[in-house]
Amino acid sequence: MDVKHVGLREIKKRMTRDAIAAAALKLAEQKGLNEVTVEEIAREAFVSPRTISNYFASKEEAVLAAGDLGIEKVLDEFSSRPSDEPPLRALRELLSDYAREHPDHLRGASKMTRLEQLNPTLRPHRIAREVEMVEMLSARVAARTGTSVTSDLYPSVVASAAMTAMITSLAIWSREELSDESLPRLIEDAFNMMTAGYPMTRQEPRTTDAPVETSSP
Amino acid sequence: MDVKHVGLREIKKRMTRDAIAAAALKLAEQKGLNEVTVEEIAREAFVSPRTISNYFASKEEAVLAAGDLGIEKVLDEFSSRPSDEPPLRALRELLSDYAREHPDHLRGASKMTRLEQLNPTLRPHRIAREVEMVEMLSARVAARTGTSVTSDLYPSVVASAAMTAMITSLAIWSREELSDESLPRLIEDAFNMMTAGYPMTRQEPRTTDAPVETSSP
DNA sequence: TGCTAGATTGCGGGACATGCAAAAATCCCG
DNA sequence: CGGGATTTTTGCATGTCCCGCAATCTAGCA
């Protein structure tokens, strides 16, 4: 009586939800989110405007739902790792692996970043979602290390570092239009930088202003 | 012709702005932000509702403006430091000093955290402001170290780490209702944890659950 | 098939953000 | 000191949005 019986109900619910999100994203990409009304989204998704309000608190959240990172799984994998392993090492592995295995998904998520620059209204909501992730991750880190989220710095600081590694890697990867293979490297670099205590990088020869190579093969 | 002539105009502008923010904060503390209309805020601040829209894009931003961290100055001080000093060391000094010298101001900012838990609508906006700070700081770090915000991980990662140190310290300091003197220590601890490469802290004796000492001298 | 719980819809009200133009306040220079 | 120029404040009107409520429709199950 809990999460059992994934009946047609739940399925259809998720379908309409996805339909709404997809419609919102599509229209936002076409015209810019400000020029899109919920009524249009409703038509595009074959639902009533009222229904949209039932699923999302705002247009923004609808759009955001379409470009989700899908990292929840990573969280679970993290928890089922040997707990004597340093959290940041585990997260480095998990996140770079994730980037290796789902580049397409992350391409989608980075499209969202573009959209965001075009529609500033999206920013607050997207960032809020990130912070939610950080909080969930903090809880797991705390559980793993026997520390407290409310009174110890450690879990939040570590979780935030991991998310930062992911996000800034994604940002650079997207801005520079790099290849799929380079994202995992970026993520690992970011984590390494952190676990090395943020050494001042007297510019490495390549990163400064000369592009690695032309990105297209 | 730039920032000169701080005429009566500019002064009054800032005054009304502050008045609006203060009014919004006061009412939000009383009734919860959702139960407060812009019209009420307008009455409380002796302005027209329309004027509020001239200054802030939403109620939320008005409230937020009242609990600002006021770290802009720190940014400037950061830029005028010897640039051979590692950024995180400089920021550790600057931010812990800031906490030492303006605990009252930070108390105010931490009140905002409480309000936020009561009014979830505030979260996105507040976090967005934090990210703005990170971006400004990233730019300064980049300028300092000769790296690029758009193509190097370093500046964003460092800036984000610093802001994380500040924010999580504030959060714990506020939740645990610690003394004024313990905030700078927390901040320094956070930075030290980072520059030490996030060692797994098998709980240090004091931070876990025993308060440092009674806060009153 | 028929009953029940859950989902969708329509309607209506309250609130907000924004453009525009008029009115008030401030500034600057003669 | 005074009057024109500039900026800020204000009122009004419009379009949109969010949400509560009640009615309708649909899936689930006996």
Tab-separated table of C-alpha atoms (C1' of nucleotides) in Angstrom:
chain	number	residue	atom	x	y	z
A	1	MET	CA	0.000	0.000	0.000
A	2	ASP	CA	2.983	2.239	-0.224
A	3	VAL	CA	4.763	2.548	-3.501
A	4	LYS	CA	3.384	-0.704	-4.813
A	5	HIS	CA	1.120	-1.244	-7.761
A	6	VAL	CA	2.574	1.114	-10.292
A	7	GLY	CA	-0.810	1.145	-11.905
A	8	LEU	CA	-1.875	2.938	-15.011
A	9	ARG	CA	-2.612	5.892	-12.800
A	10	GLU	CA	0.906	6.600	-11.758
A	11	ILE	CA	2.123	6.019	-15.258
A	12	LYS	CA	-0.264	8.445	-16.802
A	13	LYS	CA	0.514	10.942	-14.131
A	14	ARG	CA	4.179	10.861	-14.978
A	15	MET	CA	3.357	11.014	-18.652
A	16	THR	CA	1.331	14.170	-18.389
A	17	ARG	CA	3.978	15.622	-16.156
A	18	ASP	CA	6.642	14.916	-18.718
A	19	ALA	CA	4.425	16.169	-21.499
A	20	ILE	CA	3.952	19.461	-19.742
A	21	ALA	CA	7.657	19.820	-19.065
A	22	ALA	CA	8.528	18.968	-22.656
A	23	ALA	CA	5.990	21.412	-24.004
A	24	ALA	CA	7.246	24.148	-21.735
A	25	LEU	CA	10.823	23.531	-22.788
A	26	LYS	CA	9.994	23.459	-26.467
A	27	LEU	CA	8.082	26.701	-26.406
A	28	ALA	CA	10.641	28.397	-24.214
A	29	GLU	CA	13.361	27.503	-26.674
A	30	GLN	CA	11.315	28.909	-29.515
A	31	LYS	CA	10.106	32.213	-28.167
A	32	GLY	CA	11.728	32.829	-24.852
A	33	LEU	CA	9.947	31.911	-21.687
A	34	ASN	CA	8.543	35.360	-21.008
A	35	GLU	CA	6.624	35.295	-24.244
A	36	VAL	CA	5.063	31.959	-23.428
A	37	THR	CA	1.845	31.770	-21.462
A	38	VAL	CA	0.716	28.830	-19.462
A	39	GLU	CA	-2.233	28.587	-21.787
A	40	GLU	CA	0.055	27.921	-24.720
A	41	ILE	CA	1.926	25.295	-22.781
A	42	ALA	CA	-1.396	23.759	-21.905
A	43	ARG	CA	-2.426	23.537	-25.535
A	44	GLU	CA	0.916	22.092	-26.548
A	45	ALA	CA	0.660	19.425	-23.885
A	46	PHE	CA	-3.036	18.710	-24.438
A	47	VAL	CA	-4.034	19.553	-20.924
A	48	SER	CA	-5.955	22.266	-19.188
A	49	PRO	CA	-4.107	25.309	-17.875
A	50	ARG	CA	-5.380	24.433	-14.456
A	51	THR	CA	-3.685	21.070	-14.622
A	52	ILE	CA	-0.328	22.702	-15.115
A	53	SER	CA	-0.787	24.479	-11.845
A	54	ASN	CA	-1.511	21.115	-10.297
A	55	TYR	CA	1.901	19.820	-11.273
A	56	PHE	CA	4.132	22.858	-11.128
A	57	ALA	CA	4.098	25.995	-9.091
A	58	SER	CA	5.260	28.067	-12.024
A	59	LYS	CA	6.252	27.985	-15.670
A	60	GLU	CA	9.866	28.037	-14.584
A	61	GLU	CA	9.631	24.842	-12.619
A	62	ALA	CA	7.970	23.163	-15.527
A	63	VAL	CA	10.819	24.069	-17.843
A	64	LEU	CA	13.391	23.086	-15.268
A	65	ALA	CA	11.837	19.683	-14.806
A	66	ALA	CA	12.641	18.952	-18.445
A	67	GLY	CA	16.362	19.507	-18.022
A	68	ASP	CA	17.006	17.621	-14.868
A	69	LEU	CA	20.447	16.245	-14.239
A	70	GLY	CA	19.138	12.916	-13.035
A	71	ILE	CA	21.772	12.561	-10.393
A	72	GLU	CA	19.497	10.978	-7.852
A	73	LYS	CA	20.785	7.566	-8.834
A	74	VAL	CA	24.296	8.698	-8.129
A	75	LEU	CA	23.244	9.529	-4.618
A	76	ASP	CA	22.105	5.993	-4.024
A	77	GLU	CA	25.250	4.501	-5.466
A	78	PHE	CA	27.200	6.767	-3.206
A	79	SER	CA	25.493	5.450	-0.127
A	80	SER	CA	26.187	1.863	-1.089
A	81	ARG	CA	29.917	2.311	-1.275
A	82	PRO	CA	32.450	1.167	1.290
A	83	SER	CA	32.288	3.865	3.890
A	84	ASP	CA	35.981	3.902	4.658
A	85	GLU	CA	36.599	5.503	1.305
A	86	PRO	CA	36.962	9.291	1.431
A	87	PRO	CA	33.696	10.829	0.234
A	88	LEU	CA	35.309	13.077	-2.331
A	89	ARG	CA	37.149	10.178	-3.881
A	90	ALA	CA	33.944	8.208	-4.168
A	91	LEU	CA	32.093	11.156	-5.630
A	92	ARG	CA	34.850	11.836	-8.102
A	93	GLU	CA	34.520	8.309	-9.404
A	94	LEU	CA	30.756	8.292	-9.448
A	95	LEU	CA	30.297	11.643	-11.118
A	96	SER	CA	32.974	11.230	-13.737
A	97	ASP	CA	31.593	7.800	-14.525
A	98	TYR	CA	28.163	9.275	-14.795
A	99	ALA	CA	29.492	11.850	-17.236
A	100	ARG	CA	31.126	9.095	-19.226
A	101	GLU	CA	27.973	7.058	-19.457
A	102	HIS	CA	25.350	9.737	-19.958
A	103	PRO	CA	26.885	12.532	-22.002
A	104	ASP	CA	23.664	12.955	-23.939
A	105	HIS	CA	21.716	13.585	-20.806
A	106	LEU	CA	24.210	16.149	-19.685
A	107	ARG	CA	24.155	17.813	-23.090
A	108	GLY	CA	20.490	18.318	-22.462
A	109	ALA	CA	21.154	19.745	-19.061
A	110	SER	CA	23.678	22.147	-20.468
A	111	LYS	CA	21.193	23.338	-23.046
A	112	MET	CA	19.290	24.409	-20.015
A	113	THR	CA	22.166	26.651	-19.075
A	114	ARG	CA	21.861	28.477	-22.355
A	115	LEU	CA	18.171	28.887	-21.869
A	116	GLU	CA	18.863	30.246	-18.464
A	117	GLN	CA	21.114	32.977	-19.736
A	118	LEU	CA	18.352	33.990	-22.091
A	119	ASN	CA	15.651	33.865	-19.429
A	120	PRO	CA	16.990	35.139	-16.136
A	121	THR	CA	13.781	34.142	-14.432
A	122	LEU	CA	14.986	30.569	-14.563
A	123	ARG	CA	18.147	31.139	-12.585
A	124	PRO	CA	16.798	31.253	-9.064
A	125	HIS	CA	14.786	28.103	-9.519
A	126	ARG	CA	17.545	26.148	-11.134
A	127	ILE	CA	20.032	27.082	-8.494
A	128	ALA	CA	17.552	26.201	-5.820
A	129	ARG	CA	17.369	22.721	-7.246
A	130	GLU	CA	21.107	22.438	-7.087
A	131	VAL	CA	21.071	23.417	-3.472
A	132	GLU	CA	18.488	20.751	-2.789
A	133	MET	CA	20.905	18.250	-4.248
A	134	VAL	CA	23.634	19.547	-2.022
A	135	GLU	CA	21.425	19.116	0.992
A	136	MET	CA	20.539	15.570	0.099
A	137	LEU	CA	24.158	14.805	-0.492
A	138	SER	CA	25.110	16.434	2.790
A	139	ALA	CA	22.795	14.102	4.608
A	140	ARG	CA	24.401	11.083	2.983
A	141	VAL	CA	27.885	12.287	3.710
A	142	ALA	CA	26.931	12.863	7.310
A	143	ALA	CA	25.462	9.396	7.597
A	144	ARG	CA	28.579	7.930	6.062
A	145	THR	CA	31.085	9.682	8.245
A	146	GLY	CA	29.227	9.854	11.497
A	147	THR	CA	29.086	13.634	11.466
A	148	SER	CA	26.137	15.954	11.900
A	149	VAL	CA	24.700	18.174	9.233
A	150	THR	CA	23.444	20.635	11.768
A	151	SER	CA	26.535	21.044	13.885
A	152	ASP	CA	29.536	19.971	11.798
A	153	LEU	CA	31.005	21.830	8.894
A	154	TYR	CA	32.263	18.703	7.218
A	155	PRO	CA	29.249	17.203	5.456
A	156	SER	CA	27.904	20.402	3.940
A	157	VAL	CA	31.321	21.589	2.908
A	158	VAL	CA	32.135	18.322	1.199
A	159	ALA	CA	28.772	18.035	-0.500
A	160	SER	CA	28.998	21.567	-1.738
A	161	ALA	CA	32.453	20.966	-3.086
A	162	ALA	CA	31.291	17.962	-5.061
A	163	MET	CA	28.383	19.804	-6.560
A	164	THR	CA	30.618	22.713	-7.433
A	165	ALA	CA	32.988	20.379	-9.217
A	166	MET	CA	30.126	19.029	-11.254
A	167	ILE	CA	28.504	22.333	-12.060
A	168	THR	CA	31.557	24.318	-13.020
A	169	SER	CA	32.816	21.452	-15.113
A	170	LEU	CA	29.518	21.368	-16.905
A	171	ALA	CA	29.599	25.107	-17.418
A	172	ILE	CA	33.051	25.128	-18.973
A	173	TRP	CA	32.347	22.026	-20.984
A	174	SER	CA	29.243	23.649	-22.375
A	175	ARG	CA	30.741	27.083	-23.017
A	176	GLU	CA	33.813	25.758	-24.743
A	177	GLU	CA	31.842	23.197	-26.682
A	178	LEU	CA	34.243	20.463	-25.811
A	179	SER	CA	33.998	16.856	-26.758
A	180	ASP	CA	32.082	14.263	-24.779
A	181	GLU	CA	35.257	12.619	-23.547
A	182	SER	CA	36.644	15.765	-22.007
A	183	LEU	CA	33.848	16.226	-19.494
A	184	PRO	CA	34.891	13.353	-17.224
A	185	ARG	CA	38.435	14.690	-17.290
A	186	LEU	CA	37.242	18.121	-16.282
A	187	ILE	CA	35.293	16.692	-13.405
A	188	GLU	CA	38.274	14.719	-12.217
A	189	ASP	CA	40.464	17.788	-12.511
A	190	ALA	CA	38.065	19.745	-10.384
A	191	PHE	CA	38.008	17.094	-7.683
A	192	ASN	CA	41.760	16.752	-7.782
A	193	MET	CA	42.147	20.471	-7.379
A	194	MET	CA	40.030	20.293	-4.273
A	195	THR	CA	41.661	17.345	-2.624
A	196	ALA	CA	45.025	18.927	-3.362
A	197	GLY	CA	44.045	21.948	-1.301
A	198	TYR	CA	43.412	24.364	-4.157
A	199	PRO	CA	47.000	24.967	-5.217
A	200	MET	CA	47.511	28.205	-7.077
A	201	THR	CA	47.669	27.143	-10.658
A	202	ARG	CA	50.294	29.299	-12.258
A	203	GLN	CA	48.565	28.926	-15.519
A	204	GLU	CA	48.975	25.558	-17.059
A	205	PRO	CA	50.088	26.089	-20.620
A	206	ARG	CA	46.906	24.964	-22.301
A	207	THR	CA	44.050	26.330	-20.295
A	208	THR	CA	45.007	30.001	-20.400
A	209	ASP	CA	43.901	31.207	-23.772
A	210	ALA	CA	45.072	28.800	-26.384
A	211	PRO	CA	42.343	26.261	-27.069
A	212	VAL	CA	43.374	22.672	-26.575
A	213	GLU	CA	42.822	21.946	-30.160
A	214	THR	CA	39.977	22.686	-32.491
A	215	SER	CA	37.138	20.802	-30.925
A	216	SER	CA	35.793	19.312	-34.130
A	217	PRO	CA	37.699	16.198	-35.128
B	1	MET	CA	30.329	62.573	-13.623
B	2	ASP	CA	30.376	59.083	-12.274
B	3	VAL	CA	29.785	58.554	-8.607
B	4	LYS	CA	30.288	62.170	-7.699
B	5	HIS	CA	27.735	64.614	-6.354
B	6	VAL	CA	25.874	62.401	-3.974
B	7	GLY	CA	22.997	64.825	-4.166
B	8	LEU	CA	19.822	64.732	-2.218
B	9	ARG	CA	18.412	62.651	-5.016
B	10	GLU	CA	20.622	59.666	-4.509
B	11	ILE	CA	20.266	59.899	-0.785
B	12	LYS	CA	16.515	59.910	-0.823
B	13	LYS	CA	16.503	57.109	-3.327
B	14	ARG	CA	18.486	54.925	-1.005
B	15	MET	CA	16.330	55.960	1.900
B	16	THR	CA	13.097	54.932	0.263
B	17	ARG	CA	14.748	51.734	-0.871
B	18	ASP	CA	15.806	50.930	2.650
B	19	ALA	CA	12.419	51.915	3.990
B	20	ILE	CA	10.714	49.509	1.640
B	21	ALA	CA	13.084	46.715	2.520
B	22	ALA	CA	12.680	47.320	6.227
B	23	ALA	CA	8.913	47.418	5.938
B	24	ALA	CA	8.865	44.217	3.960
B	25	LEU	CA	11.086	42.486	6.493
B	26	LYS	CA	9.063	43.664	9.453
B	27	LEU	CA	5.760	42.524	8.030
B	28	ALA	CA	7.197	39.243	6.823
B	29	GLU	CA	8.453	38.494	10.316
B	30	GLN	CA	5.063	39.250	11.746
B	31	LYS	CA	2.699	37.419	9.457
B	32	GLY	CA	4.725	35.354	7.066
B	33	LEU	CA	5.518	36.689	3.662
B	34	ASN	CA	2.677	34.967	1.880
B	35	GLU	CA	0.149	36.806	3.983
B	36	VAL	CA	1.697	40.141	3.195
B	37	THR	CA	0.602	42.095	0.145
B	38	VAL	CA	2.657	44.705	-1.608
B	39	GLU	CA	-0.015	47.187	-0.712
B	40	GLU	CA	0.632	46.620	2.980
B	41	ILE	CA	4.340	47.023	2.488
B	42	ALA	CA	3.639	50.203	0.593
B	43	ARG	CA	1.591	51.632	3.444
B	44	GLU	CA	4.213	50.641	5.980
B	45	ALA	CA	6.924	52.363	3.972
B	46	PHE	CA	4.841	55.420	3.063
B	47	VAL	CA	5.116	54.909	-0.647
B	48	SER	CA	2.884	53.872	-3.468
B	49	PRO	CA	2.603	50.224	-4.441
B	50	ARG	CA	3.828	51.158	-7.858
B	51	THR	CA	7.035	52.551	-6.403
B	52	ILE	CA	7.857	49.213	-4.863
B	53	SER	CA	7.780	47.686	-8.291
B	54	ASN	CA	10.204	50.387	-9.366
B	55	TYR	CA	12.760	49.247	-6.845
B	56	PHE	CA	12.223	45.519	-6.581
B	57	ALA	CA	10.992	42.909	-8.960
B	58	SER	CA	9.110	41.109	-6.222
B	59	LYS	CA	8.269	41.064	-2.545
B	60	GLU	CA	10.952	38.483	-2.041
B	61	GLU	CA	13.724	40.676	-3.328
B	62	ALA	CA	12.568	43.472	-1.111
B	63	VAL	CA	12.796	41.295	1.979
B	64	LEU	CA	16.135	39.932	0.902
B	65	ALA	CA	17.574	43.397	0.458
B	66	ALA	CA	17.039	43.967	4.165
B	67	GLY	CA	19.215	41.054	5.200
B	68	ASP	CA	22.130	41.581	2.934
B	69	LEU	CA	25.513	40.285	3.977
B	70	GLY	CA	27.286	43.424	2.879
B	71	ILE	CA	30.307	41.572	1.651
B	72	GLU	CA	30.923	43.836	-1.313
B	73	LYS	CA	33.564	45.692	0.650
B	74	VAL	CA	35.360	42.450	1.267
B	75	LEU	CA	35.584	41.947	-2.456
B	76	ASP	CA	37.398	45.219	-2.880
B	77	GLU	CA	39.783	44.522	-0.050
B	78	PHE	CA	40.485	41.207	-1.655
B	79	SER	CA	41.508	42.809	-4.904
B	80	SER	CA	43.906	45.165	-3.168
B	81	ARG	CA	45.919	42.418	-1.549
B	82	PRO	CA	49.325	41.207	-2.629
B	83	SER	CA	48.533	38.897	-5.477
B	84	ASP	CA	51.179	36.340	-4.674
B	85	GLU	CA	49.159	35.288	-1.658
B	86	PRO	CA	46.994	32.233	-2.252
B	87	PRO	CA	43.406	33.412	-2.755
B	88	LEU	CA	41.929	31.109	-0.166
B	89	ARG	CA	44.350	32.303	2.461
B	90	ALA	CA	43.464	35.904	1.726
B	91	LEU	CA	39.776	35.149	1.811
B	92	ARG	CA	40.088	33.253	5.039
B	93	GLU	CA	41.637	36.300	6.650
B	94	LEU	CA	39.212	38.765	5.157
B	95	LEU	CA	36.071	36.842	5.916
B	96	SER	CA	36.992	35.823	9.437
B	97	ASP	CA	38.016	39.400	10.139
B	98	TYR	CA	34.741	40.579	8.737
B	99	ALA	CA	32.928	38.194	11.040
B	100	ARG	CA	34.952	39.490	13.957
B	101	GLU	CA	34.145	43.109	13.219
B	102	HIS	CA	30.526	42.884	12.170
B	103	PRO	CA	28.871	40.143	14.156
B	104	ASP	CA	25.729	42.208	14.529
B	105	HIS	CA	25.339	42.517	10.819
B	106	LEU	CA	25.734	38.805	10.397
B	107	ARG	CA	23.232	38.136	13.136
B	108	GLY	CA	20.792	40.048	11.014
B	109	ALA	CA	21.691	38.028	7.979
B	110	SER	CA	21.194	34.824	9.881
B	111	LYS	CA	17.750	35.926	10.973
B	112	MET	CA	17.052	35.850	7.296
B	113	THR	CA	17.820	32.158	7.286
B	114	ARG	CA	15.072	31.559	9.782
B	115	LEU	CA	12.640	33.565	7.745
B	116	GLU	CA	13.598	31.561	4.742
B	117	GLN	CA	12.715	28.267	6.355
B	118	LEU	CA	9.320	29.706	7.140
B	119	ASN	CA	8.806	31.148	3.667
B	120	PRO	CA	10.166	28.795	1.042
B	121	THR	CA	9.479	31.382	-1.615
B	122	LEU	CA	12.532	33.241	-0.389
B	123	ARG	CA	14.984	30.444	-0.992
B	124	PRO	CA	15.486	30.716	-4.720
B	125	HIS	CA	16.064	34.423	-4.574
B	126	ARG	CA	18.439	34.296	-1.671
B	127	ILE	CA	20.507	31.595	-3.234
B	128	ALA	CA	20.576	33.481	-6.477
B	129	ARG	CA	22.142	36.387	-4.650
B	130	GLU	CA	24.790	34.122	-3.240
B	131	VAL	CA	25.618	32.871	-6.680
B	132	GLU	CA	25.974	36.430	-7.876
B	133	MET	CA	28.537	36.936	-5.160
B	134	VAL	CA	30.367	33.838	-6.263
B	135	GLU	CA	30.465	35.113	-9.792
B	136	MET	CA	31.844	38.473	-8.770
B	137	LEU	CA	34.409	36.769	-6.644
B	138	SER	CA	35.303	34.412	-9.457
B	139	ALA	CA	36.077	37.364	-11.663
B	140	ARG	CA	38.400	38.821	-9.048
B	141	VAL	CA	40.156	35.544	-8.482
B	142	ALA	CA	40.627	35.167	-12.192
B	143	ALA	CA	42.059	38.653	-12.484
B	144	ARG	CA	44.377	37.941	-9.591
B	145	THR	CA	45.739	34.679	-10.828
B	146	GLY	CA	45.741	35.240	-14.548
B	147	THR	CA	43.205	32.536	-15.174
B	148	SER	CA	39.997	32.657	-17.147
B	149	VAL	CA	36.522	32.359	-15.694
B	150	THR	CA	35.153	30.946	-18.882
B	151	SER	CA	37.733	28.285	-19.604
B	152	ASP	CA	39.498	27.478	-16.325
B	153	LEU	CA	38.063	25.603	-13.411
B	154	TYR	CA	40.210	27.376	-10.878
B	155	PRO	CA	38.533	30.733	-10.297
B	156	SER	CA	34.978	29.470	-10.006
B	157	VAL	CA	35.966	26.539	-7.877
B	158	VAL	CA	37.919	28.705	-5.484
B	159	ALA	CA	35.254	31.382	-5.270
B	160	SER	CA	32.595	28.817	-4.641
B	161	ALA	CA	34.644	27.231	-1.918
B	162	ALA	CA	35.042	30.542	-0.144
B	163	MET	CA	31.374	31.313	-0.283
B	164	THR	CA	30.564	27.834	0.941
B	165	ALA	CA	32.874	28.303	3.887
B	166	MET	CA	31.087	31.493	4.776
B	167	ILE	CA	27.560	30.234	4.289
B	168	THR	CA	27.840	26.922	6.069
B	169	SER	CA	29.670	28.570	8.948
B	170	LEU	CA	26.859	31.072	9.219
B	171	ALA	CA	24.287	28.310	9.109
B	172	ILE	CA	25.847	26.309	11.916
B	173	TRP	CA	26.598	29.397	13.953
B	174	SER	CA	22.982	30.427	13.657
B	175	ARG	CA	21.454	27.024	14.311
B	176	GLU	CA	23.610	26.267	17.319
B	177	GLU	CA	23.194	29.779	18.648
B	178	LEU	CA	26.914	30.096	19.295
B	179	SER	CA	28.717	33.107	20.618
B	180	ASP	CA	29.946	35.939	18.463
B	181	GLU	CA	33.543	34.909	18.931
B	182	SER	CA	33.011	31.426	17.613
B	183	LEU	CA	31.947	32.497	14.150
B	184	PRO	CA	35.406	33.574	12.998
B	185	ARG	CA	36.762	30.295	14.298
B	186	LEU	CA	34.183	28.366	12.340
B	187	ILE	CA	35.045	30.227	9.185
B	188	GLU	CA	38.717	29.566	9.657
B	189	ASP	CA	38.021	25.917	10.322
B	190	ALA	CA	36.062	25.675	7.113
B	191	PHE	CA	38.857	27.224	5.086
B	192	ASN	CA	41.442	25.070	6.764
B	193	MET	CA	39.439	22.001	5.962
B	194	MET	CA	39.447	22.993	2.329
B	195	THR	CA	43.094	23.864	1.999
B	196	ALA	CA	43.918	20.626	3.781
B	197	GLY	CA	42.162	18.688	1.047
B	198	TYR	CA	39.022	17.779	2.966
B	199	PRO	CA	40.481	15.192	5.319
B	200	MET	CA	37.919	12.841	6.751
B	201	THR	CA	37.306	14.303	10.156
B	202	ARG	CA	36.742	11.463	12.543
B	203	GLN	CA	34.697	13.788	14.638
B	204	GLU	CA	36.741	16.347	16.481
B	205	PRO	CA	35.739	16.350	20.106
B	206	ARG	CA	34.301	19.811	20.410
B	207	THR	CA	32.338	20.489	17.263
B	208	THR	CA	30.255	17.384	17.518
B	209	ASP	CA	27.827	18.159	20.249
B	210	ALA	CA	29.588	19.775	23.163
B	211	PRO	CA	29.410	23.546	22.938
B	212	VAL	CA	32.771	25.297	23.075
B	213	GLU	CA	31.990	27.001	26.324
B	214	THR	CA	29.154	29.093	27.635
B	215	SER	CA	28.996	32.054	25.350
B	216	SER	CA	28.905	34.783	27.973
B	217	PRO	CA	32.342	35.770	29.208
C	1	DT	C1'	-21.066	-3.991	-14.205
C	2	DG	C1'	-21.047	-0.665	-10.621
C	3	DC	C1'	-18.643	1.707	-6.722
C	4	DT	C1'	-14.703	4.408	-4.916
C	5	DA	C1'	-10.655	7.066	-4.987
C	6	DG	C1'	-7.934	9.958	-7.583
C	7	DA	C1'	-7.086	13.094	-11.518
C	8	DT	C1'	-8.628	16.677	-14.697
C	9	DT	C1'	-11.201	20.614	-15.636
C	10	DG	C1'	-13.758	25.184	-15.407
C	11	DC	C1'	-14.763	29.142	-12.899
C	12	DG	C1'	-13.789	32.911	-10.006
C	13	DG	C1'	-11.140	35.778	-6.967
C	14	DG	C1'	-6.991	37.949	-5.293
C	15	DA	C1'	-2.442	39.528	-6.329
C	16	DC	C1'	1.326	40.898	-9.160
C	17	DA	C1'	4.344	42.928	-12.786
C	18	DT	C1'	4.740	46.332	-16.277
C	19	DG	C1'	3.895	50.151	-19.794
C	20	DC	C1'	2.436	54.709	-20.168
C	21	DA	C1'	1.519	59.350	-19.067
C	22	DA	C1'	0.655	62.835	-15.566
C	23	DA	C1'	2.224	65.017	-11.298
C	24	DA	C1'	5.640	66.034	-7.852
C	25	DA	C1'	10.282	66.646	-6.361
C	26	DT	C1'	15.047	67.739	-7.152
C	27	DC	C1'	18.790	69.735	-9.550
C	28	DC	C1'	21.358	73.142	-12.084
C	29	DC	C1'	22.422	77.389	-13.951
C	30	DG	C1'	21.523	81.846	-14.992
D	1	DC	C1'	16.247	83.357	-6.070
D	2	DG	C1'	13.690	81.474	-9.844
D	3	DG	C1'	12.432	78.749	-13.797
D	4	DG	C1'	13.317	75.124	-16.983
D	5	DA	C1'	15.212	70.400	-17.325
D	6	DT	C1'	15.662	65.959	-15.329
D	7	DT	C1'	14.386	62.416	-12.382
D	8	DT	C1'	11.373	60.161	-9.299
D	9	DT	C1'	6.891	59.047	-7.741
D	10	DT	C1'	2.292	58.000	-8.630
D	11	DG	C1'	-2.261	56.332	-10.704
D	12	DC	C1'	-4.446	53.728	-14.030
D	13	DA	C1'	-5.130	49.940	-17.012
D	14	DT	C1'	-4.003	45.488	-18.794
D	15	DG	C1'	-2.507	40.784	-19.089
D	16	DT	C1'	-0.919	36.983	-16.473
D	17	DC	C1'	-0.591	34.003	-12.894
D	18	DC	C1'	-1.613	31.125	-8.681
D	19	DC	C1'	-4.910	28.841	-5.990
D	20	DG	C1'	-9.406	27.215	-3.754
D	21	DC	C1'	-13.594	25.015	-4.710
D	22	DA	C1'	-16.886	22.200	-6.859
D	23	DA	C1'	-18.100	19.376	-10.802
D	24	DT	C1'	-16.746	15.884	-14.126
D	25	DC	C1'	-14.224	12.218	-15.820
D	26	DT	C1'	-11.180	8.057	-15.459
D	27	DA	C1'	-8.620	4.213	-13.558
D	28	DG	C1'	-8.801	0.471	-10.132
D	29	DC	C1'	-11.123	-3.188	-8.100
D	30	DA	C1'	-14.739	-6.313	-6.519
